[in-house]
mmCIF file of C-alpha atoms in Angstrom:
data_model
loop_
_atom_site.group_PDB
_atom_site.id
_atom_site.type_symbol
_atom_site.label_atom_id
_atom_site.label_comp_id
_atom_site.label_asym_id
_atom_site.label_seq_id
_atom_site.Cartn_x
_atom_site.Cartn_y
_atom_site.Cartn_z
ATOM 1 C CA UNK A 27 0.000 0.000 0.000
ATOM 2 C CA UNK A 28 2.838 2.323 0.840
ATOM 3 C CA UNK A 29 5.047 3.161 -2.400
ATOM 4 C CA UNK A 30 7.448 5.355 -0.177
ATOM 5 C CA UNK A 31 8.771 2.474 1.350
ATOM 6 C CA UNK A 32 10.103 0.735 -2.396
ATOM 7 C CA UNK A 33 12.985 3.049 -4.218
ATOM 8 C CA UNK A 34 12.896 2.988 -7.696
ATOM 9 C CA UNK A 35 16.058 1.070 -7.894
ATOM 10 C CA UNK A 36 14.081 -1.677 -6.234
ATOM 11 C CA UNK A 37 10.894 -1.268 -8.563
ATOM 12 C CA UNK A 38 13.596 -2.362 -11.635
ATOM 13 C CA UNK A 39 15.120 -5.810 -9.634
ATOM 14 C CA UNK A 40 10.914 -6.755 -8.790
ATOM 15 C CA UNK A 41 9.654 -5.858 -12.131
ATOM 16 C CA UNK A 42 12.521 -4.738 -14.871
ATOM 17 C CA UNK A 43 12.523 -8.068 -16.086
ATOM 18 C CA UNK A 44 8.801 -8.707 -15.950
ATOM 19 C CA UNK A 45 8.397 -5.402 -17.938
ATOM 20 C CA UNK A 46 11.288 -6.306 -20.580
ATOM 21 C CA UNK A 47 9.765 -9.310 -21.161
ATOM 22 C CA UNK A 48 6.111 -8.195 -21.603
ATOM 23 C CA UNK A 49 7.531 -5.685 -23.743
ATOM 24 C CA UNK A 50 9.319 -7.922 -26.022
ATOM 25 C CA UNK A 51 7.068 -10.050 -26.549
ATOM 26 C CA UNK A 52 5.479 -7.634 -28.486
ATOM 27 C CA UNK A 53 7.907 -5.643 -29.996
ATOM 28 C CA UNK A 54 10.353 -8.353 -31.630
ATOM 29 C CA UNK A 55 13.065 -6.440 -31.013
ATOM 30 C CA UNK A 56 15.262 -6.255 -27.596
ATOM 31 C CA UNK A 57 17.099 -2.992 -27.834
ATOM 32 C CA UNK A 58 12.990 -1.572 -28.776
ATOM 33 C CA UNK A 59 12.148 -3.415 -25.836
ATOM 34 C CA UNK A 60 15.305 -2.237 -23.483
ATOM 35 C CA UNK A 61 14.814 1.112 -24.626
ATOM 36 C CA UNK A 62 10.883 0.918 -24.026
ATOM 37 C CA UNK A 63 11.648 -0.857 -20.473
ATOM 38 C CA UNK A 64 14.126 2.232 -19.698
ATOM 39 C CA UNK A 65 11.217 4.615 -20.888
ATOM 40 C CA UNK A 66 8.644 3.426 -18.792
ATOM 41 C CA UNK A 67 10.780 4.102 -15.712
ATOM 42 C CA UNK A 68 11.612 7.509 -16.287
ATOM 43 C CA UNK A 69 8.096 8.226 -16.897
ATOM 44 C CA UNK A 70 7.383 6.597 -13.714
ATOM 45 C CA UNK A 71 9.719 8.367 -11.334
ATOM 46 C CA UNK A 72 8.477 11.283 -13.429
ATOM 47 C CA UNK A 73 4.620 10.980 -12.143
ATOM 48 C CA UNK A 74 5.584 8.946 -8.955
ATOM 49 C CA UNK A 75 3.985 11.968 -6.773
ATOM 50 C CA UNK A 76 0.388 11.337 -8.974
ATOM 51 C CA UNK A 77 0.897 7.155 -8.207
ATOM 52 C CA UNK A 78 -1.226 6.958 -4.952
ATOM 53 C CA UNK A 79 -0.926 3.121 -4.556
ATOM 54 C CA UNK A 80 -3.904 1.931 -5.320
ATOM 55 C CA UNK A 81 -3.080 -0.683 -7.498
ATOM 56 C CA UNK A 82 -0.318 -2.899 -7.706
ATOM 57 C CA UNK A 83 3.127 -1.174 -8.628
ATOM 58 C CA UNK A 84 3.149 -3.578 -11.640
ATOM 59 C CA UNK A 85 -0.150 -2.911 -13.038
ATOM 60 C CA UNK A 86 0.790 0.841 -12.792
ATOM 61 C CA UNK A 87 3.957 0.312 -14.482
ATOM 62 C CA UNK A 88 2.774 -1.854 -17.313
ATOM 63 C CA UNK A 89 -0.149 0.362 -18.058
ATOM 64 C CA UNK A 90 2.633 2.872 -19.017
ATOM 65 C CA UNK A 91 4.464 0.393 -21.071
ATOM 66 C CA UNK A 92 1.800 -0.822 -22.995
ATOM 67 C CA UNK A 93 0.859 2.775 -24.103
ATOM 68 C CA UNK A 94 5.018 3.066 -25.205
ATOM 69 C CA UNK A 95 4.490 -0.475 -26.802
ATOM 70 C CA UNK A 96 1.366 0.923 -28.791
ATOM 71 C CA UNK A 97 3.036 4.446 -30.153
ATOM 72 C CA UNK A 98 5.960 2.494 -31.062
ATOM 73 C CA UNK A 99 4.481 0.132 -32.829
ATOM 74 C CA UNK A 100 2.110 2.600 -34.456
ATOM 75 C CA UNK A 101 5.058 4.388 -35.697
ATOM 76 C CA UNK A 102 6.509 1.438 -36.982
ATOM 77 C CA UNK A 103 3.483 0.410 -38.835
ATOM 78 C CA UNK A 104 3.647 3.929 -40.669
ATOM 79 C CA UNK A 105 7.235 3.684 -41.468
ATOM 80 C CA UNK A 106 6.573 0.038 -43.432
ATOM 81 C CA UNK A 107 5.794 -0.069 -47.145
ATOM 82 C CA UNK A 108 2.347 -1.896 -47.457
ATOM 83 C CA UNK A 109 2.662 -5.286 -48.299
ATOM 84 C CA UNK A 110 1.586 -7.087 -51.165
ATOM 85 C CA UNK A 111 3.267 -10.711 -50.978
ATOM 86 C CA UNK A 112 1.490 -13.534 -50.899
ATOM 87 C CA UNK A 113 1.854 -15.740 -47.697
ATOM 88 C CA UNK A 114 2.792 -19.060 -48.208
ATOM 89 C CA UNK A 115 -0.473 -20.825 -47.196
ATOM 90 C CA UNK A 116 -1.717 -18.978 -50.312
ATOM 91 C CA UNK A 117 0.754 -19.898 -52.535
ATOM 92 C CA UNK A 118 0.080 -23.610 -51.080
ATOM 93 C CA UNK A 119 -3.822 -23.258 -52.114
ATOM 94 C CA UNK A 120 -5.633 -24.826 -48.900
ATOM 95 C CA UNK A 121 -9.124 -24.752 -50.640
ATOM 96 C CA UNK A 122 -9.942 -25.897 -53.899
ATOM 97 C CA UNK A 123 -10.323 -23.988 -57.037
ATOM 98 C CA UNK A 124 -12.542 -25.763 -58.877
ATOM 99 C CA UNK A 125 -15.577 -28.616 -59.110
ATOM 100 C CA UNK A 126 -18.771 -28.407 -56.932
ATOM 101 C CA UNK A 127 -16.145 -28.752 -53.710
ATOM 102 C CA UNK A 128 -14.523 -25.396 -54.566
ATOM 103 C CA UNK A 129 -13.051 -23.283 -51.590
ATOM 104 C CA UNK A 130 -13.517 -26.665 -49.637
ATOM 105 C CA UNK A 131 -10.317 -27.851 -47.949
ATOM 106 C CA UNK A 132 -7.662 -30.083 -49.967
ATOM 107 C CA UNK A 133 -7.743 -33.104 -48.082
ATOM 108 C CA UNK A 134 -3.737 -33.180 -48.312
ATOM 109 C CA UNK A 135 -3.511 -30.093 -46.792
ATOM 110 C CA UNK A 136 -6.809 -29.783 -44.326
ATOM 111 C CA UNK A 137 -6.309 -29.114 -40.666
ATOM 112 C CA UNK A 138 -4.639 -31.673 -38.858
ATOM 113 C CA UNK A 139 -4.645 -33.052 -35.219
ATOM 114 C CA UNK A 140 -1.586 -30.990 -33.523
ATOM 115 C CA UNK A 141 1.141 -33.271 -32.370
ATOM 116 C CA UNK A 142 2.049 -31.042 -29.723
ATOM 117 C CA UNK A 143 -0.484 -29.765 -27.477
ATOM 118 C CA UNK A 144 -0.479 -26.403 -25.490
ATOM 119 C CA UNK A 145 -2.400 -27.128 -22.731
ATOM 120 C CA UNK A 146 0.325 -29.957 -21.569
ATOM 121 C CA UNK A 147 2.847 -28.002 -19.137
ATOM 122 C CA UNK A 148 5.700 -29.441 -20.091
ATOM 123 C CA UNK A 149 4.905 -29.531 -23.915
ATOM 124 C CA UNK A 150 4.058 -25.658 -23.379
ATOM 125 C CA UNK A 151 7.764 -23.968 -23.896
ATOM 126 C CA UNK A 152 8.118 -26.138 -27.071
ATOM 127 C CA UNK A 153 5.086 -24.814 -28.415
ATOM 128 C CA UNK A 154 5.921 -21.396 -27.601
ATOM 129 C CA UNK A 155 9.054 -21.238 -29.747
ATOM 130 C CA UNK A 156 7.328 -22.448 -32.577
ATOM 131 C CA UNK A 157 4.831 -20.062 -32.511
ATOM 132 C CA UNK A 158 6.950 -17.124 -31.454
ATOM 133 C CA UNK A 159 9.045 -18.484 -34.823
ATOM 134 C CA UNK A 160 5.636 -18.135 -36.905
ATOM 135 C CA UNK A 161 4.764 -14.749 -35.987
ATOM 136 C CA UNK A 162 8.453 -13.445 -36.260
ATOM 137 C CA UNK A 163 8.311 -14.873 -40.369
ATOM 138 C CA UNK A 164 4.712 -12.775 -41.265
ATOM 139 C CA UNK A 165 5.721 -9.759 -43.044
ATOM 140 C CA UNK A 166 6.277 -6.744 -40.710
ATOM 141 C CA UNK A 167 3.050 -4.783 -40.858
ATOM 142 C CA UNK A 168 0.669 -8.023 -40.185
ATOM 143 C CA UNK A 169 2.921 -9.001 -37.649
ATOM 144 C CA UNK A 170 2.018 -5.367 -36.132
ATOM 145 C CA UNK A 171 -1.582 -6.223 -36.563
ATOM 146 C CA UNK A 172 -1.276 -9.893 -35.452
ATOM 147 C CA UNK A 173 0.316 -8.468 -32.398
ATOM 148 C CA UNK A 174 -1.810 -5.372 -31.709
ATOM 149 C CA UNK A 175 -4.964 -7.710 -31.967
ATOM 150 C CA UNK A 176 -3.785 -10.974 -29.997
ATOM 151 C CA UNK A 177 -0.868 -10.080 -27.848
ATOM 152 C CA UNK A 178 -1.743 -6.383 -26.756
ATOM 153 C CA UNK A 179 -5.315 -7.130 -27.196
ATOM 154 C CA UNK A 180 -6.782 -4.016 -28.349
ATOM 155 C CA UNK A 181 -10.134 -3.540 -29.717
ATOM 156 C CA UNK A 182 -10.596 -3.322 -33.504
ATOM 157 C CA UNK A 183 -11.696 -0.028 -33.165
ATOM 158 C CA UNK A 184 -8.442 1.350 -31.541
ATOM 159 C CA UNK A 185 -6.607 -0.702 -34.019
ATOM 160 C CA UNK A 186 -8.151 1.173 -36.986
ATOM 161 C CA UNK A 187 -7.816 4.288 -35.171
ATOM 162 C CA UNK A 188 -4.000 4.006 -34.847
ATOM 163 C CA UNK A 189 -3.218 2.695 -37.604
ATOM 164 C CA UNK A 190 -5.415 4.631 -39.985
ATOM 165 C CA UNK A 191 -6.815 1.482 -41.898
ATOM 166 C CA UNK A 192 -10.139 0.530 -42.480
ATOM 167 C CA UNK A 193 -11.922 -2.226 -40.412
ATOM 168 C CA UNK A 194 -12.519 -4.245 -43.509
ATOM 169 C CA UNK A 195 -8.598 -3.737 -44.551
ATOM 170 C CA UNK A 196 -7.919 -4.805 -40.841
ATOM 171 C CA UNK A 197 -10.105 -7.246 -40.644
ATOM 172 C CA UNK A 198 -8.599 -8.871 -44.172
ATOM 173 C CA UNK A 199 -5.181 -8.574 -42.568
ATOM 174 C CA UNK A 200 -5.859 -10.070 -39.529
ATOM 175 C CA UNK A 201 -7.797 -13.037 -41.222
ATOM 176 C CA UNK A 202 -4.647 -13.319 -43.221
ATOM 177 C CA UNK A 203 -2.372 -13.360 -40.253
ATOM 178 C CA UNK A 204 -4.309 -15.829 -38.149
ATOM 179 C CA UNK A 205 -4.424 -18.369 -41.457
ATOM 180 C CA UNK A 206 -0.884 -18.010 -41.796
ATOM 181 C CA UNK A 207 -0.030 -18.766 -38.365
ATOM 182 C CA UNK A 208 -2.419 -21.602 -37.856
ATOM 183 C CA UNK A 209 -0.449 -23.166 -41.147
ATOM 184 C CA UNK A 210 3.005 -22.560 -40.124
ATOM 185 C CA UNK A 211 2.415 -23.760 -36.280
ATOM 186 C CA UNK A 212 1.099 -26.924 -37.821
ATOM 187 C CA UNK A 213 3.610 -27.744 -40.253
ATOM 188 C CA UNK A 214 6.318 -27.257 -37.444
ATOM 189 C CA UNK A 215 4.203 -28.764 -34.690
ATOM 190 C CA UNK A 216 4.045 -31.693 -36.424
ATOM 191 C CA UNK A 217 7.230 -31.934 -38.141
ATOM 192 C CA UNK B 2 -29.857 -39.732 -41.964
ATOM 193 C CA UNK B 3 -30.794 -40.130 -45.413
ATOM 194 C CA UNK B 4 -27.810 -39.342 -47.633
ATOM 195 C CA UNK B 5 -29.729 -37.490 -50.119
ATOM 196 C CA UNK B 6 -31.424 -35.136 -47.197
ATOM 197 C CA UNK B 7 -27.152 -34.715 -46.234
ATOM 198 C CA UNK B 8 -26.323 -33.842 -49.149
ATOM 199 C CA UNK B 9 -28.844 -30.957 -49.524
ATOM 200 C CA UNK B 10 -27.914 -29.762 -46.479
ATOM 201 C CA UNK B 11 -24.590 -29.535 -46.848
ATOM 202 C CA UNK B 12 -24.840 -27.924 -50.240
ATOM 203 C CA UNK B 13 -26.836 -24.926 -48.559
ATOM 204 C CA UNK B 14 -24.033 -24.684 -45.618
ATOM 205 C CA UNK B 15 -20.943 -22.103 -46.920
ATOM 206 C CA UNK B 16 -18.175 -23.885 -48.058
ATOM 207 C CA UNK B 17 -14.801 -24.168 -45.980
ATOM 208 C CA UNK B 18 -12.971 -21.299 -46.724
ATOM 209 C CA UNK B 19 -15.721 -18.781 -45.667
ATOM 210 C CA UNK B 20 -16.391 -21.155 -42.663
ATOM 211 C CA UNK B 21 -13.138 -20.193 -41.371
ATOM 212 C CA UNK B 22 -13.449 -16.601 -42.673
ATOM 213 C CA UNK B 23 -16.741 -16.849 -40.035
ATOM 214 C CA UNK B 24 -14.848 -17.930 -37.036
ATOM 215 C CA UNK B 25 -12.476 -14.436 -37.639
ATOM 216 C CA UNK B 26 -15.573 -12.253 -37.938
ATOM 217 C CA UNK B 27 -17.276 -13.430 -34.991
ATOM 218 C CA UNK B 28 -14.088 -13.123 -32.937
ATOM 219 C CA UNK B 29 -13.535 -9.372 -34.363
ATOM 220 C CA UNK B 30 -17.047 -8.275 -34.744
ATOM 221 C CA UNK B 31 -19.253 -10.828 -34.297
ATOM 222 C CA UNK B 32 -21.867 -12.479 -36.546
ATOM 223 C CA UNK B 33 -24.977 -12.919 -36.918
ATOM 224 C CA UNK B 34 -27.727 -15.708 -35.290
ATOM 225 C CA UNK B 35 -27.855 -17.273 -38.997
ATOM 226 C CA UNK B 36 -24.453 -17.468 -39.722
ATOM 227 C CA UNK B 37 -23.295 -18.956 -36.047
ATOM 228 C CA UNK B 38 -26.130 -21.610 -37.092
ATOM 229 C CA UNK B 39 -24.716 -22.073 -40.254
ATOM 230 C CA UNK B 40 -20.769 -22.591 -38.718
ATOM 231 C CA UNK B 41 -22.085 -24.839 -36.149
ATOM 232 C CA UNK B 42 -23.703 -26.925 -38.634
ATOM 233 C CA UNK B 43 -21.328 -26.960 -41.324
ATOM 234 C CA UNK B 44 -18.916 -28.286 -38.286
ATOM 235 C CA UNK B 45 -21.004 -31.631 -37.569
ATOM 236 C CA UNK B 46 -20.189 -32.586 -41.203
ATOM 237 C CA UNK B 47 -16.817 -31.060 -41.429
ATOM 238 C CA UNK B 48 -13.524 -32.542 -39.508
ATOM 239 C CA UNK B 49 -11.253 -30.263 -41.130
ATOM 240 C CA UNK B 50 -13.414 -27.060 -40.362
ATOM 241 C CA UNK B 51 -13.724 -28.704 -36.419
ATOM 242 C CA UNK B 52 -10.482 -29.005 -35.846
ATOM 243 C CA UNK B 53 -9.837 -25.480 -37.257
ATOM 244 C CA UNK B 54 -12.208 -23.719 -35.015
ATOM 245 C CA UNK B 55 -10.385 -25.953 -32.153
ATOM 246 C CA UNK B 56 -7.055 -24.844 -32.755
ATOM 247 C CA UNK B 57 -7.942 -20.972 -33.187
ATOM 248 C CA UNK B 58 -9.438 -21.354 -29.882
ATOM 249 C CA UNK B 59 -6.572 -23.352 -28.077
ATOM 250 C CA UNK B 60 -4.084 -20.312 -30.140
ATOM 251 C CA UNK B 61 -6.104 -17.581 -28.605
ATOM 252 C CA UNK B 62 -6.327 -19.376 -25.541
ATOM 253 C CA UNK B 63 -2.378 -19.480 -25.257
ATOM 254 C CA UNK B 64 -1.874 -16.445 -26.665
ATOM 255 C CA UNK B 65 -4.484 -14.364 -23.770
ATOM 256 C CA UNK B 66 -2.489 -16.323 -20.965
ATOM 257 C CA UNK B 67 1.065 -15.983 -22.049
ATOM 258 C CA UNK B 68 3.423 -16.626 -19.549
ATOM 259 C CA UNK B 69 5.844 -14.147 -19.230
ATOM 260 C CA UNK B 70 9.092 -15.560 -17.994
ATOM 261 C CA UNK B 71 10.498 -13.457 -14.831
ATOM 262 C CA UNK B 72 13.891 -13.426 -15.753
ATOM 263 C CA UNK B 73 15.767 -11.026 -18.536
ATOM 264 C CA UNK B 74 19.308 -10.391 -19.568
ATOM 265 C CA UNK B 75 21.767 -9.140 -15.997
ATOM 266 C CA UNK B 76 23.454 -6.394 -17.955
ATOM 267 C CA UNK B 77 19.930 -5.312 -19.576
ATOM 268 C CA UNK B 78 18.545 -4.975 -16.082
ATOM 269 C CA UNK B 79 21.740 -3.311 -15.103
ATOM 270 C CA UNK B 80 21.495 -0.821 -17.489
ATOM 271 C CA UNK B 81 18.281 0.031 -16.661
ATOM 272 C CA UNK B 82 18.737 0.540 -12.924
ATOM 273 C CA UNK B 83 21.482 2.439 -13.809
ATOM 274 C CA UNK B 84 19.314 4.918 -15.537
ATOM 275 C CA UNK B 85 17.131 4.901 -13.028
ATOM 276 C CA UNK B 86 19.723 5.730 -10.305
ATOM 277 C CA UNK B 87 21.071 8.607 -12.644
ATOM 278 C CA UNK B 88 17.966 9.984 -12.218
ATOM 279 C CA UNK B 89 16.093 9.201 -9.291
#
């Protein structure tokens, strides 16, 4: 209840590492996520005096990261061409083209039973790296949407707002991005 | 049930690729009464489209309750308390 009684030196060895790690999960990039970490704390000592200890030092702290995370990855998004490749699930054609089964799955290529599952503690971390592998290979500015959506978990609406795109252009994108994902954790899951 | 009565109904469901075009909406905007009907039922007949709605789930799922690890880097946290002792 008392903030007075932690130092700010102490607030970084309790929740520095917490913090760095929240941040990079989002940001793909650990001198972003250093720098953001660093941020956050001088914003904190900063408006330490408005901080009446109502909530949890942590919460307060990584309510002011996440709005660091946000603007920096809104910049980030403005900053990237807009992308036009074609992911690889839709180079691999999942649905069919043609016949009175068209944009049915193939059955080669149809969702399969994962190997690995996520629930299972101990399969967990492996699962983890696989899927922080697939979201690091989507091009940059669906990864920004992929992570702004699922990671940060902002409303559509903000998302839009930020970024200046439609919600049908989002929603494409994050259809896209989800597709992609789902294909690349299986094909590694499973591998 | 009949096969012919199957068939019919499964020709009026939407086919697999808007099925999972569907499960995005609802999670973004929602959908509509009709069209959850219409994803539900297209999912008794479809294992490819179950099992695709599954694993979207079990993704969000993970995603929502990430586990952050509480350790980082010694000379990142270093140079952050650093900072923070410059200007405390």
């Amino acid at each position: 209840m008392a903030p007075e009684l932690t130092t700010p030196e102490l607030w970084v060895d309790e929740h520095g590492a917490y913090l760095y790690n929240y941040a990079l999960a989002q940001v793909h990039d650990s001198q972003s996520a250093e720098d953001l970490v660093q941020e956050t704390f001088l914003a904190a000592l900063q408006s330490r005096q408005a901080f009446e200890g109502r909530s949890p030092i942590r919460t307060w702290l990584t309510g002011i990261l996440k709005h660091k995370i946000i603007d920096h990855l809104r910049k980030k998004y403005r900053e990237l061409p807009e992308s036009t490749v074609t992911l690889p699930y839709e180079k691999e054609g999942l649905f069919r083209t043609e016949g009175d089964m068209r944009d049915h799955w193939r059955a080669e290529v149809g969702p399969q039973d994962w190997v690995i599952n996520p629930a299972d503690e101990l399969e967990r971390k492996e699962f983890w790296k696989i899927l922080e592998g697939c979201t690091d290979r989507l091009p940059p500015r669906l990864r920004i949407v992929f992570t702004l959506r699922e990671i940060s978990e902002l409303e559509t609406e903000e998302i839009c707002k930020d970024l200046e795109v439609t919600a049908t252009n989002l929603w494409v994108m994050l259809h896209r991005a989800r597709m992609q994902v789902r294909r690349c954790l299986e094909l590694h899951l499973n591998a | 049930m009949n096969k012919a009565i199957k068939n019919f109904v499964w020709l009026m469901l939407p086919p697999c690729k808007e099925v999972t075009e569907l499960i995005s909406l609802n999670r973004d905007r929602g959908i509509s009464f009709a069209e959850r009907l219409k994803v539900r039922a297209h999912i008794l007949f479809c294992k490819f489209c179950a099992r695709y709605l599954r694993q979207m789930q079990s993704l969000e799922e993970e995603l929502h309750h990430k586990h952050l690890p509480e350790d980082a880097p010694p000379d990142v946290i270093k140079r952050i308390k650093k900072i923070v002792r410059d200007n405390s």
